[in-house]
Every structure is written in C-alpha cells, then in structure tokens.
C-alpha cells in the first residue's frame, strides 16, 4: 500500500507541477492572467496533495526498511535529497505562478521555464537513482 501511495502521489505531484509550468509558459495575451490562475489552482488542487501522498508513502516504505535496507544505501540518501529539493521547487514555482500574473510575459517566462526544467531534471534523476540503485 505504501509503494502504491508513493507512486500515485509522485505521478500527481510531478505531473501536475510540470503541466502547470508548461501551461504557464504557453499563456499569452489577454487571457494570460486567467491561465496563470488556473495553473496555480491545479498546483494547489492536484500537485500539493500528490506531494503529501508521495512523502507519506515514501516515508512509510523508508520506516519499514530503514535499518535492513536503506540506512546504508547511498542512492536512497540521494533520492531523499532530490525529494527535498523538489519540495522546495514546488513552493517556489507556486509562488512564481502567483507573481507571474502581475509581471510582463518577458519577465516571468524565463524563471518559470527554468523552474519547470529543474523539476523535470530532478524527477528524472530520482527515477535514475531508483532504477540503478547504486551503492
């Protein structure tokens, strides 16, 4: 149950966060503010609960196998570091989506693009660590 909760949460969290970033980057013209508000709402309604589920499921798995499996697994420490960084990026991207509606497109777009790219790259790094499970 913990693994399913974790994976479902990660898909919601990273999927909605990435989608919101891409949608925000595509927002232009007169309806831009409404699109940015919708992207921010999606992060709060889908991505944030996904973050909570991912952490709850992940911590449940971690607690059940810490001393036997994970305490000496370097890949798990790397994955936890990435998860903390992704959690921080979640908050930063949410705040930037809020600020973007008050800024010009040229000012907001590079920051949102960099944050969205960082989310994708960190998520891929976490997946790589899990698949490879290096010492």
mmCIF file of N, CA and C in Angstrom:
data_model
loop_
_atom_site.group_PDB
_atom_site.id
_atom_site.type_symbol
_atom_site.label_atom_id
_atom_site.label_comp_id
_atom_site.label_asym_id
_atom_site.label_seq_id
_atom_site.Cartn_x
_atom_site.Cartn_y
_atom_site.Cartn_z
ATOM 1 N N UNK A 1 0.827 -1.195 0.000
ATOM 2 C CA UNK A 1 0.000 0.000 0.000
ATOM 3 C C UNK A 1 0.873 1.261 0.000
ATOM 4 N N UNK A 2 1.962 1.213 0.751
ATOM 5 C CA UNK A 2 2.837 2.387 0.824
ATOM 6 C C UNK A 2 3.461 2.691 -0.538
ATOM 7 N N UNK A 3 3.888 1.652 -1.257
ATOM 8 C CA UNK A 3 4.508 1.865 -2.569
ATOM 9 C C UNK A 3 3.495 2.443 -3.563
ATOM 10 N N UNK A 4 2.280 1.930 -3.539
ATOM 11 C CA UNK A 4 1.232 2.436 -4.434
ATOM 12 C C UNK A 4 0.913 3.886 -4.095
ATOM 13 N N UNK A 5 0.791 4.186 -2.818
ATOM 14 C CA UNK A 5 0.542 5.564 -2.379
ATOM 15 C C UNK A 5 1.660 6.481 -2.843
ATOM 16 N N UNK A 6 2.891 6.030 -2.673
ATOM 17 C CA UNK A 6 4.050 6.820 -3.071
ATOM 18 C C UNK A 6 4.052 7.082 -4.582
ATOM 19 N N UNK A 7 3.903 6.035 -5.358
ATOM 20 C CA UNK A 7 3.944 6.186 -6.817
ATOM 21 C C UNK A 7 2.783 7.034 -7.337
ATOM 22 N N UNK A 8 1.598 6.806 -6.813
ATOM 23 C CA UNK A 8 0.435 7.607 -7.213
ATOM 24 C C UNK A 8 0.679 9.075 -6.865
ATOM 25 N N UNK A 9 1.191 9.324 -5.677
ATOM 26 C CA UNK A 9 1.494 10.688 -5.256
ATOM 27 C C UNK A 9 2.537 11.349 -6.142
ATOM 28 N N UNK A 10 3.580 10.615 -6.498
ATOM 29 C CA UNK A 10 4.636 11.179 -7.345
ATOM 30 C C UNK A 10 4.079 11.548 -8.721
ATOM 31 N N UNK A 11 3.246 10.673 -9.281
ATOM 32 C CA UNK A 11 2.664 10.964 -10.597
ATOM 33 C C UNK A 11 1.808 12.230 -10.531
ATOM 34 N N UNK A 12 0.973 12.337 -9.495
ATOM 35 C CA UNK A 12 0.152 13.546 -9.340
ATOM 36 C C UNK A 12 1.030 14.777 -9.129
ATOM 37 N N UNK A 13 1.967 14.658 -8.223
ATOM 38 C CA UNK A 13 2.823 15.779 -7.841
ATOM 39 C C UNK A 13 3.635 16.306 -9.015
ATOM 40 N N UNK A 14 4.461 15.463 -9.583
ATOM 41 C CA UNK A 14 5.375 15.900 -10.641
ATOM 42 C C UNK A 14 4.611 16.159 -11.941
ATOM 43 N N UNK A 15 3.617 15.334 -12.219
ATOM 44 C CA UNK A 15 2.823 15.530 -13.433
ATOM 45 C C UNK A 15 2.093 16.858 -13.439
ATOM 46 N N UNK A 16 1.406 17.164 -12.358
ATOM 47 C CA UNK A 16 0.661 18.429 -12.289
ATOM 48 C C UNK A 16 1.596 19.628 -12.213
ATOM 49 N N UNK A 17 2.700 19.489 -11.506
ATOM 50 C CA UNK A 17 3.649 20.593 -11.388
ATOM 51 C C UNK A 17 4.270 20.923 -12.750
ATOM 52 N N UNK A 18 4.653 19.889 -13.477
ATOM 53 C CA UNK A 18 5.232 20.086 -14.802
ATOM 54 C C UNK A 18 4.199 20.646 -15.771
ATOM 55 N N UNK A 19 3.000 20.086 -15.739
ATOM 56 C CA UNK A 19 1.939 20.565 -16.622
ATOM 57 C C UNK A 19 1.615 22.030 -16.350
ATOM 58 N N UNK A 20 1.534 22.399 -15.087
ATOM 59 C CA UNK A 20 1.243 23.792 -14.737
ATOM 60 C C UNK A 20 2.336 24.717 -15.260
ATOM 61 N N UNK A 21 3.592 24.288 -15.160
ATOM 62 C CA UNK A 21 4.690 25.101 -15.680
ATOM 63 C C UNK A 21 4.610 25.263 -17.186
ATOM 64 N N UNK A 22 4.325 24.186 -17.890
ATOM 65 C CA UNK A 22 4.234 24.243 -19.355
ATOM 66 C C UNK A 22 3.049 25.103 -19.786
ATOM 67 N N UNK A 23 1.918 24.937 -19.110
ATOM 68 C CA UNK A 23 0.730 25.748 -19.428
ATOM 69 C C UNK A 23 1.023 27.225 -19.171
ATOM 70 N N UNK A 24 1.692 27.518 -18.076
ATOM 71 C CA UNK A 24 2.031 28.910 -17.758
ATOM 72 C C UNK A 24 2.956 29.498 -18.821
ATOM 73 N N UNK A 25 3.867 28.688 -19.338
ATOM 74 C CA UNK A 25 4.767 29.169 -20.389
ATOM 75 C C UNK A 25 4.013 29.459 -21.687
ATOM 76 N N UNK A 26 2.953 28.733 -21.920
ATOM 77 C CA UNK A 26 2.169 28.924 -23.147
ATOM 78 C C UNK A 26 1.189 30.085 -23.037
ATOM 79 N N UNK A 27 0.944 30.560 -21.823
ATOM 80 C CA UNK A 27 -0.050 31.629 -21.611
ATOM 81 C C UNK A 27 0.436 32.942 -22.202
ATOM 82 N N UNK A 28 -0.383 33.500 -23.074
ATOM 83 C CA UNK A 28 -0.039 34.776 -23.716
ATOM 84 C C UNK A 28 -1.304 35.592 -23.904
ATOM 85 N N UNK A 29 -1.098 36.876 -24.036
ATOM 86 C CA UNK A 29 -2.185 37.761 -24.429
ATOM 87 C C UNK A 29 -3.185 38.074 -23.331
ATOM 88 N N UNK A 30 -4.406 38.389 -23.769
ATOM 89 C CA UNK A 30 -5.436 38.895 -22.866
ATOM 90 C C UNK A 30 -5.860 37.895 -21.796
ATOM 91 N N UNK A 31 -5.884 36.617 -22.112
ATOM 92 C CA UNK A 31 -6.329 35.622 -21.138
ATOM 93 C C UNK A 31 -5.219 35.070 -20.279
ATOM 94 N N UNK A 32 -4.044 35.677 -20.354
ATOM 95 C CA UNK A 32 -2.868 35.173 -19.648
ATOM 96 C C UNK A 32 -3.074 35.044 -18.143
ATOM 97 N N UNK A 33 -3.655 36.048 -17.539
ATOM 98 C CA UNK A 33 -3.840 36.020 -16.089
ATOM 99 C C UNK A 33 -4.758 34.879 -15.664
ATOM 100 N N UNK A 34 -5.820 34.640 -16.425
ATOM 101 C CA UNK A 34 -6.741 33.547 -16.107
ATOM 102 C C UNK A 34 -6.046 32.185 -16.246
ATOM 103 N N UNK A 35 -5.205 32.050 -17.256
ATOM 104 C CA UNK A 35 -4.471 30.795 -17.448
ATOM 105 C C UNK A 35 -3.489 30.571 -16.301
ATOM 106 N N UNK A 36 -2.798 31.620 -15.902
ATOM 107 C CA UNK A 36 -1.858 31.511 -14.780
ATOM 108 C C UNK A 36 -2.588 31.168 -13.488
ATOM 109 N N UNK A 37 -3.751 31.753 -13.279
ATOM 110 C CA UNK A 37 -4.552 31.417 -12.094
ATOM 111 C C UNK A 37 -4.988 29.958 -12.134
ATOM 112 N N UNK A 38 -5.376 29.476 -13.311
ATOM 113 C CA UNK A 38 -5.775 28.073 -13.449
ATOM 114 C C UNK A 38 -4.594 27.143 -13.185
ATOM 115 N N UNK A 39 -3.417 27.517 -13.669
ATOM 116 C CA UNK A 39 -2.218 26.708 -13.424
ATOM 117 C C UNK A 39 -1.900 26.663 -11.931
ATOM 118 N N UNK A 40 -2.015 27.805 -11.283
ATOM 119 C CA UNK A 40 -1.763 27.862 -9.832
ATOM 120 C C UNK A 40 -2.782 27.027 -9.070
ATOM 121 N N UNK A 41 -4.040 27.086 -9.489
ATOM 122 C CA UNK A 41 -5.093 26.285 -8.855
ATOM 123 C C UNK A 41 -4.818 24.800 -9.033
ATOM 124 N N UNK A 42 -4.353 24.408 -10.217
ATOM 125 C CA UNK A 42 -4.031 22.999 -10.467
ATOM 126 C C UNK A 42 -2.898 22.521 -9.562
ATOM 127 N N UNK A 43 -1.920 23.379 -9.344
ATOM 128 C CA UNK A 43 -0.822 23.004 -8.444
ATOM 129 C C UNK A 43 -1.365 22.794 -7.031
ATOM 130 N N UNK A 44 -2.189 23.722 -6.589
ATOM 131 C CA UNK A 44 -2.744 23.593 -5.225
ATOM 132 C C UNK A 44 -3.691 22.408 -5.097
ATOM 133 N N UNK A 45 -4.503 22.143 -6.127
ATOM 134 C CA UNK A 45 -5.540 21.114 -6.026
ATOM 135 C C UNK A 45 -5.047 19.706 -6.356
ATOM 136 N N UNK A 46 -4.046 19.586 -7.204
ATOM 137 C CA UNK A 46 -3.588 18.265 -7.640
ATOM 138 C C UNK A 46 -2.154 17.991 -7.188
ATOM 139 N N UNK A 47 -1.259 18.915 -7.462
ATOM 140 C CA UNK A 47 0.149 18.683 -7.177
ATOM 141 C C UNK A 47 0.448 18.659 -5.675
ATOM 142 N N UNK A 48 -0.141 19.560 -4.927
ATOM 143 C CA UNK A 48 0.134 19.596 -3.478
ATOM 144 C C UNK A 48 -0.359 18.334 -2.773
ATOM 145 N N UNK A 49 -1.594 17.856 -3.037
ATOM 146 C CA UNK A 49 -1.979 16.568 -2.441
ATOM 147 C C UNK A 49 -1.066 15.424 -2.913
ATOM 148 N N UNK A 50 -0.605 15.490 -4.163
ATOM 149 C CA UNK A 50 0.330 14.483 -4.657
ATOM 150 C C UNK A 50 1.635 14.507 -3.882
ATOM 151 N N UNK A 51 2.130 15.705 -3.579
ATOM 152 C CA UNK A 51 3.340 15.849 -2.775
ATOM 153 C C UNK A 51 3.150 15.176 -1.410
ATOM 154 N N UNK A 52 2.024 15.424 -0.792
ATOM 155 C CA UNK A 52 1.742 14.836 0.531
ATOM 156 C C UNK A 52 1.687 13.313 0.439
ATOM 157 N N UNK A 53 0.984 12.787 -0.574
ATOM 158 C CA UNK A 53 0.902 11.333 -0.739
ATOM 159 C C UNK A 53 2.272 10.726 -1.020
ATOM 160 N N UNK A 54 3.059 11.389 -1.862
ATOM 161 C CA UNK A 54 4.393 10.877 -2.180
ATOM 162 C C UNK A 54 5.258 10.793 -0.923
ATOM 163 N N UNK A 55 5.222 11.843 -0.114
ATOM 164 C CA UNK A 55 6.014 11.837 1.114
ATOM 165 C C UNK A 55 5.493 10.799 2.111
ATOM 166 N N UNK A 56 4.181 10.717 2.279
ATOM 167 C CA UNK A 56 3.632 9.739 3.234
ATOM 168 C C UNK A 56 3.970 8.311 2.826
ATOM 169 N N UNK A 57 3.745 7.984 1.562
ATOM 170 C CA UNK A 57 4.057 6.637 1.088
ATOM 171 C C UNK A 57 5.547 6.352 1.137
ATOM 172 N N UNK A 58 6.353 7.329 0.728
ATOM 173 C CA UNK A 58 7.798 7.149 0.754
ATOM 174 C C UNK A 58 8.345 6.971 2.157
ATOM 175 N N UNK A 59 7.858 7.796 3.078
ATOM 176 C CA UNK A 59 8.332 7.678 4.468
ATOM 177 C C UNK A 59 7.868 6.374 5.106
ATOM 178 N N UNK A 60 6.682 5.897 4.739
ATOM 179 C CA UNK A 60 6.207 4.606 5.258
ATOM 180 C C UNK A 60 7.114 3.474 4.775
ATOM 181 N N UNK A 61 7.486 3.505 3.499
ATOM 182 C CA UNK A 61 8.408 2.476 2.984
ATOM 183 C C UNK A 61 9.778 2.605 3.642
ATOM 184 N N UNK A 62 10.215 3.827 3.808
ATOM 185 C CA UNK A 62 11.519 4.074 4.407
ATOM 186 C C UNK A 62 11.567 3.568 5.847
ATOM 187 N N UNK A 63 10.525 3.869 6.598
ATOM 188 C CA UNK A 63 10.490 3.457 8.005
ATOM 189 C C UNK A 63 10.479 1.940 8.152
ATOM 190 N N UNK A 64 9.793 1.263 7.247
ATOM 191 C CA UNK A 64 9.688 -0.190 7.376
ATOM 192 C C UNK A 64 10.978 -0.921 7.015
ATOM 193 N N UNK A 65 11.854 -0.297 6.240
ATOM 194 C CA UNK A 65 13.067 -0.992 5.843
ATOM 195 C C UNK A 65 14.340 -0.224 6.105
ATOM 196 N N UNK A 66 14.291 0.739 7.012
ATOM 197 C CA UNK A 66 15.444 1.618 7.196
ATOM 198 C C UNK A 66 16.707 0.866 7.598
ATOM 199 N N UNK A 67 16.670 0.160 8.714
ATOM 200 C CA UNK A 67 17.903 -0.454 9.213
ATOM 201 C C UNK A 67 18.366 -1.604 8.329
ATOM 202 N N UNK A 68 17.440 -2.343 7.737
ATOM 203 C CA UNK A 68 17.819 -3.506 6.937
ATOM 204 C C UNK A 68 18.277 -3.126 5.530
ATOM 205 N N UNK A 69 17.664 -2.094 4.959
ATOM 206 C CA UNK A 69 17.905 -1.826 3.543
ATOM 207 C C UNK A 69 18.472 -0.432 3.290
ATOM 208 N N UNK A 70 17.813 0.581 3.794
ATOM 209 C CA UNK A 70 18.066 1.944 3.323
ATOM 210 C C UNK A 70 19.136 2.722 4.076
ATOM 211 N N UNK A 71 19.457 2.344 5.284
ATOM 212 C CA UNK A 71 20.400 3.128 6.084
ATOM 213 C C UNK A 71 21.760 3.266 5.404
ATOM 214 N N UNK A 72 22.168 2.240 4.676
ATOM 215 C CA UNK A 72 23.488 2.263 4.036
ATOM 216 C C UNK A 72 23.396 2.363 2.516
ATOM 217 N N UNK A 73 22.222 2.648 2.004
ATOM 218 C CA UNK A 73 22.028 2.757 0.552
ATOM 219 C C UNK A 73 22.215 4.213 0.137
ATOM 220 N N UNK A 74 23.354 4.485 -0.467
ATOM 221 C CA UNK A 74 23.659 5.852 -0.891
ATOM 222 C C UNK A 74 22.635 6.415 -1.853
ATOM 223 N N UNK A 75 22.093 5.569 -2.720
ATOM 224 C CA UNK A 75 21.099 6.045 -3.684
ATOM 225 C C UNK A 75 19.871 6.591 -2.973
ATOM 226 N N UNK A 76 19.505 5.988 -1.830
ATOM 227 C CA UNK A 76 18.326 6.467 -1.095
ATOM 228 C C UNK A 76 18.596 7.843 -0.497
ATOM 229 N N UNK A 77 19.790 8.068 -0.015
ATOM 230 C CA UNK A 77 20.130 9.382 0.521
ATOM 231 C C UNK A 77 20.086 10.432 -0.592
ATOM 232 N N UNK A 78 20.562 10.054 -1.781
ATOM 233 C CA UNK A 78 20.466 10.946 -2.932
ATOM 234 C C UNK A 78 19.024 11.226 -3.309
ATOM 235 N N UNK A 79 18.198 10.187 -3.292
ATOM 236 C CA UNK A 79 16.785 10.357 -3.639
ATOM 237 C C UNK A 79 16.083 11.255 -2.622
ATOM 238 N N UNK A 80 16.387 11.094 -1.358
ATOM 239 C CA UNK A 80 15.795 11.958 -0.335
ATOM 240 C C UNK A 80 16.217 13.413 -0.524
ATOM 241 N N UNK A 81 17.466 13.619 -0.877
ATOM 242 C CA UNK A 81 17.945 14.980 -1.141
ATOM 243 C C UNK A 81 17.199 15.585 -2.324
ATOM 244 N N UNK A 82 17.010 14.803 -3.366
ATOM 245 C CA UNK A 82 16.259 15.269 -4.533
ATOM 246 C C UNK A 82 14.809 15.565 -4.153
ATOM 247 N N UNK A 83 14.200 14.708 -3.332
ATOM 248 C CA UNK A 83 12.808 14.925 -2.915
ATOM 249 C C UNK A 83 12.671 16.225 -2.123
ATOM 250 N N UNK A 84 13.635 16.524 -1.300
ATOM 251 C CA UNK A 84 13.605 17.784 -0.551
ATOM 252 C C UNK A 84 13.735 18.970 -1.509
ATOM 253 N N UNK A 85 14.647 18.850 -2.478
ATOM 254 C CA UNK A 85 14.816 19.918 -3.471
ATOM 255 C C UNK A 85 13.537 20.094 -4.298
ATOM 256 N N UNK A 86 12.900 18.994 -4.693
ATOM 257 C CA UNK A 86 11.645 19.073 -5.448
ATOM 258 C C UNK A 86 10.533 19.711 -4.607
ATOM 259 N N UNK A 87 10.511 19.420 -3.337
ATOM 260 C CA UNK A 87 9.511 20.030 -2.450
ATOM 261 C C UNK A 87 9.712 21.542 -2.389
ATOM 262 N N UNK A 88 10.963 21.951 -2.315
ATOM 263 C CA UNK A 88 11.251 23.388 -2.311
ATOM 264 C C UNK A 88 10.868 24.025 -3.648
ATOM 265 N N UNK A 89 11.201 23.372 -4.751
ATOM 266 C CA UNK A 89 10.828 23.887 -6.070
ATOM 267 C C UNK A 89 9.315 23.981 -6.242
ATOM 268 N N UNK A 90 8.597 23.061 -5.627
ATOM 269 C CA UNK A 90 7.135 23.094 -5.651
ATOM 270 C C UNK A 90 6.642 24.430 -5.097
ATOM 271 N N UNK A 91 7.152 24.786 -3.937
ATOM 272 C CA UNK A 91 6.756 26.049 -3.318
ATOM 273 C C UNK A 91 7.200 27.264 -4.113
ATOM 274 N N UNK A 92 8.404 27.215 -4.654
ATOM 275 C CA UNK A 92 8.922 28.340 -5.433
ATOM 276 C C UNK A 92 8.113 28.517 -6.708
ATOM 277 N N UNK A 93 7.818 27.421 -7.406
ATOM 278 C CA UNK A 93 7.040 27.522 -8.642
ATOM 279 C C UNK A 93 5.631 28.026 -8.362
ATOM 280 N N UNK A 94 5.035 27.571 -7.289
ATOM 281 C CA UNK A 94 3.706 28.060 -6.912
ATOM 282 C C UNK A 94 3.735 29.565 -6.663
ATOM 283 N N UNK A 95 4.746 30.044 -5.963
ATOM 284 C CA UNK A 95 4.875 31.481 -5.699
ATOM 285 C C UNK A 95 5.137 32.259 -6.987
ATOM 286 N N UNK A 96 5.965 31.707 -7.865
ATOM 287 C CA UNK A 96 6.266 32.395 -9.128
ATOM 288 C C UNK A 96 5.045 32.457 -10.039
ATOM 289 N N UNK A 97 4.194 31.442 -10.004
ATOM 290 C CA UNK A 97 2.955 31.484 -10.793
ATOM 291 C C UNK A 97 2.054 32.612 -10.301
ATOM 292 N N UNK A 98 2.042 32.804 -8.990
ATOM 293 C CA UNK A 98 1.250 33.901 -8.429
ATOM 294 C C UNK A 98 1.808 35.247 -8.875
ATOM 295 N N UNK A 99 3.112 35.400 -8.794
ATOM 296 C CA UNK A 99 3.748 36.662 -9.172
ATOM 297 C C UNK A 99 3.696 36.922 -10.674
ATOM 298 N N UNK A 100 3.681 35.856 -11.460
ATOM 299 C CA UNK A 100 3.746 35.998 -12.916
ATOM 300 C C UNK A 100 2.562 36.766 -13.481
ATOM 301 N N UNK A 101 1.402 36.659 -12.846
ATOM 302 C CA UNK A 101 0.238 37.375 -13.376
ATOM 303 C C UNK A 101 0.400 38.886 -13.249
ATOM 304 N N UNK A 102 1.251 39.336 -12.331
ATOM 305 C CA UNK A 102 1.486 40.768 -12.157
ATOM 306 C C UNK A 102 2.680 41.258 -12.986
ATOM 307 N N UNK A 103 3.448 40.333 -13.551
ATOM 308 C CA UNK A 103 4.632 40.700 -14.319
ATOM 309 C C UNK A 103 4.352 40.596 -15.811
ATOM 310 N N UNK A 104 5.232 41.191 -16.591
ATOM 311 C CA UNK A 104 5.119 41.042 -18.036
ATOM 312 C C UNK A 104 5.540 39.621 -18.410
ATOM 313 N N UNK A 105 5.098 39.189 -19.584
ATOM 314 C CA UNK A 105 5.435 37.840 -20.050
ATOM 315 C C UNK A 105 6.945 37.652 -20.149
ATOM 316 N N UNK A 106 7.648 38.672 -20.601
ATOM 317 C CA UNK A 106 9.089 38.568 -20.802
ATOM 318 C C UNK A 106 9.837 38.393 -19.481
ATOM 319 N N UNK A 107 9.318 38.969 -18.410
ATOM 320 C CA UNK A 107 9.959 38.859 -17.103
ATOM 321 C C UNK A 107 9.665 37.500 -16.482
ATOM 322 N N UNK A 108 8.433 37.051 -16.550
ATOM 323 C CA UNK A 108 8.014 35.827 -15.873
ATOM 324 C C UNK A 108 8.465 34.556 -16.587
ATOM 325 N N UNK A 109 8.462 34.565 -17.905
ATOM 326 C CA UNK A 109 8.693 33.354 -18.689
ATOM 327 C C UNK A 109 10.026 32.656 -18.391
ATOM 328 N N UNK A 110 11.175 33.339 -18.359
ATOM 329 C CA UNK A 110 12.443 32.622 -18.119
ATOM 330 C C UNK A 110 12.486 31.922 -16.761
ATOM 331 N N UNK A 111 11.979 32.568 -15.739
ATOM 332 C CA UNK A 111 12.006 31.970 -14.404
ATOM 333 C C UNK A 111 11.141 30.719 -14.351
ATOM 334 N N UNK A 112 9.949 30.798 -14.908
ATOM 335 C CA UNK A 112 9.061 29.633 -14.912
ATOM 336 C C UNK A 112 9.662 28.514 -15.746
ATOM 337 N N UNK A 113 10.290 28.853 -16.855
ATOM 338 C CA UNK A 113 10.921 27.835 -17.700
ATOM 339 C C UNK A 113 12.045 27.123 -16.953
ATOM 340 N N UNK A 114 12.874 27.876 -16.268
ATOM 341 C CA UNK A 114 13.991 27.282 -15.523
ATOM 342 C C UNK A 114 13.471 26.397 -14.392
ATOM 343 N N UNK A 115 12.471 26.863 -13.664
ATOM 344 C CA UNK A 115 11.914 26.070 -12.569
ATOM 345 C C UNK A 115 11.271 24.783 -13.076
ATOM 346 N N UNK A 116 10.537 24.873 -14.178
ATOM 347 C CA UNK A 116 9.888 23.687 -14.739
ATOM 348 C C UNK A 116 10.932 22.690 -15.227
ATOM 349 N N UNK A 117 11.959 23.176 -15.893
ATOM 350 C CA UNK A 117 13.043 22.303 -16.349
ATOM 351 C C UNK A 117 13.744 21.647 -15.160
ATOM 352 N N UNK A 118 13.959 22.394 -14.098
ATOM 353 C CA UNK A 118 14.599 21.842 -12.902
ATOM 354 C C UNK A 118 13.756 20.729 -12.297
ATOM 355 N N UNK A 119 12.438 20.909 -12.270
ATOM 356 C CA UNK A 119 11.544 19.870 -11.749
ATOM 357 C C UNK A 119 11.683 18.595 -12.581
ATOM 358 N N UNK A 120 11.654 18.733 -13.889
ATOM 359 C CA UNK A 120 11.754 17.570 -14.775
ATOM 360 C C UNK A 120 13.100 16.864 -14.604
ATOM 361 N N UNK A 121 14.182 17.632 -14.587
ATOM 362 C CA UNK A 121 15.514 17.029 -14.466
ATOM 363 C C UNK A 121 15.717 16.339 -13.119
ATOM 364 N N UNK A 122 15.244 16.959 -12.050
ATOM 365 C CA UNK A 122 15.369 16.329 -10.734
ATOM 366 C C UNK A 122 14.515 15.066 -10.631
ATOM 367 N N UNK A 123 13.323 15.102 -11.201
ATOM 368 C CA UNK A 123 12.465 13.912 -11.192
ATOM 369 C C UNK A 123 13.139 12.776 -11.964
ATOM 370 N N UNK A 124 13.726 13.093 -13.112
ATOM 371 C CA UNK A 124 14.435 12.073 -13.883
ATOM 372 C C UNK A 124 15.642 11.527 -13.116
ATOM 373 N N UNK A 125 16.330 12.395 -12.401
ATOM 374 C CA UNK A 125 17.462 11.942 -11.588
ATOM 375 C C UNK A 125 17.004 10.993 -10.490
ATOM 376 N N UNK A 126 15.873 11.300 -9.857
ATOM 377 C CA UNK A 126 15.341 10.416 -8.814
ATOM 378 C C UNK A 126 14.970 9.061 -9.400
ATOM 379 N N UNK A 127 14.342 9.084 -10.570
ATOM 380 C CA UNK A 127 13.973 7.819 -11.233
ATOM 381 C C UNK A 127 15.239 7.029 -11.560
ATOM 382 N N UNK A 128 16.248 7.713 -12.056
ATOM 383 C CA UNK A 128 17.515 7.051 -12.368
ATOM 384 C C UNK A 128 18.138 6.403 -11.158
ATOM 385 N N UNK A 129 18.100 7.075 -10.024
ATOM 386 C CA UNK A 129 18.650 6.506 -8.795
ATOM 387 C C UNK A 129 17.887 5.268 -8.362
ATOM 388 N N UNK A 130 16.578 5.306 -8.493
ATOM 389 C CA UNK A 130 15.766 4.146 -8.089
ATOM 390 C C UNK A 130 16.014 2.965 -9.021
ATOM 391 N N UNK A 131 16.056 3.235 -10.305
ATOM 392 C CA UNK A 131 16.257 2.143 -11.272
ATOM 393 C C UNK A 131 17.657 1.536 -11.131
ATOM 394 N N UNK A 132 18.654 2.392 -11.034
ATOM 395 C CA UNK A 132 20.035 1.896 -10.939
ATOM 396 C C UNK A 132 20.370 1.361 -9.555
ATOM 397 N N UNK A 133 19.791 1.961 -8.539
ATOM 398 C CA UNK A 133 20.064 1.609 -7.133
ATOM 399 C C UNK A 133 21.547 1.366 -6.864
ATOM 400 N N UNK A 134 22.388 2.369 -7.221
ATOM 401 C CA UNK A 134 23.816 2.177 -6.978
ATOM 402 C C UNK A 134 24.123 2.224 -5.483
ATOM 403 N N UNK A 135 25.216 1.621 -5.092
ATOM 404 C CA UNK A 135 25.611 1.593 -3.686
ATOM 405 C C UNK A 135 25.749 2.927 -3.134
#
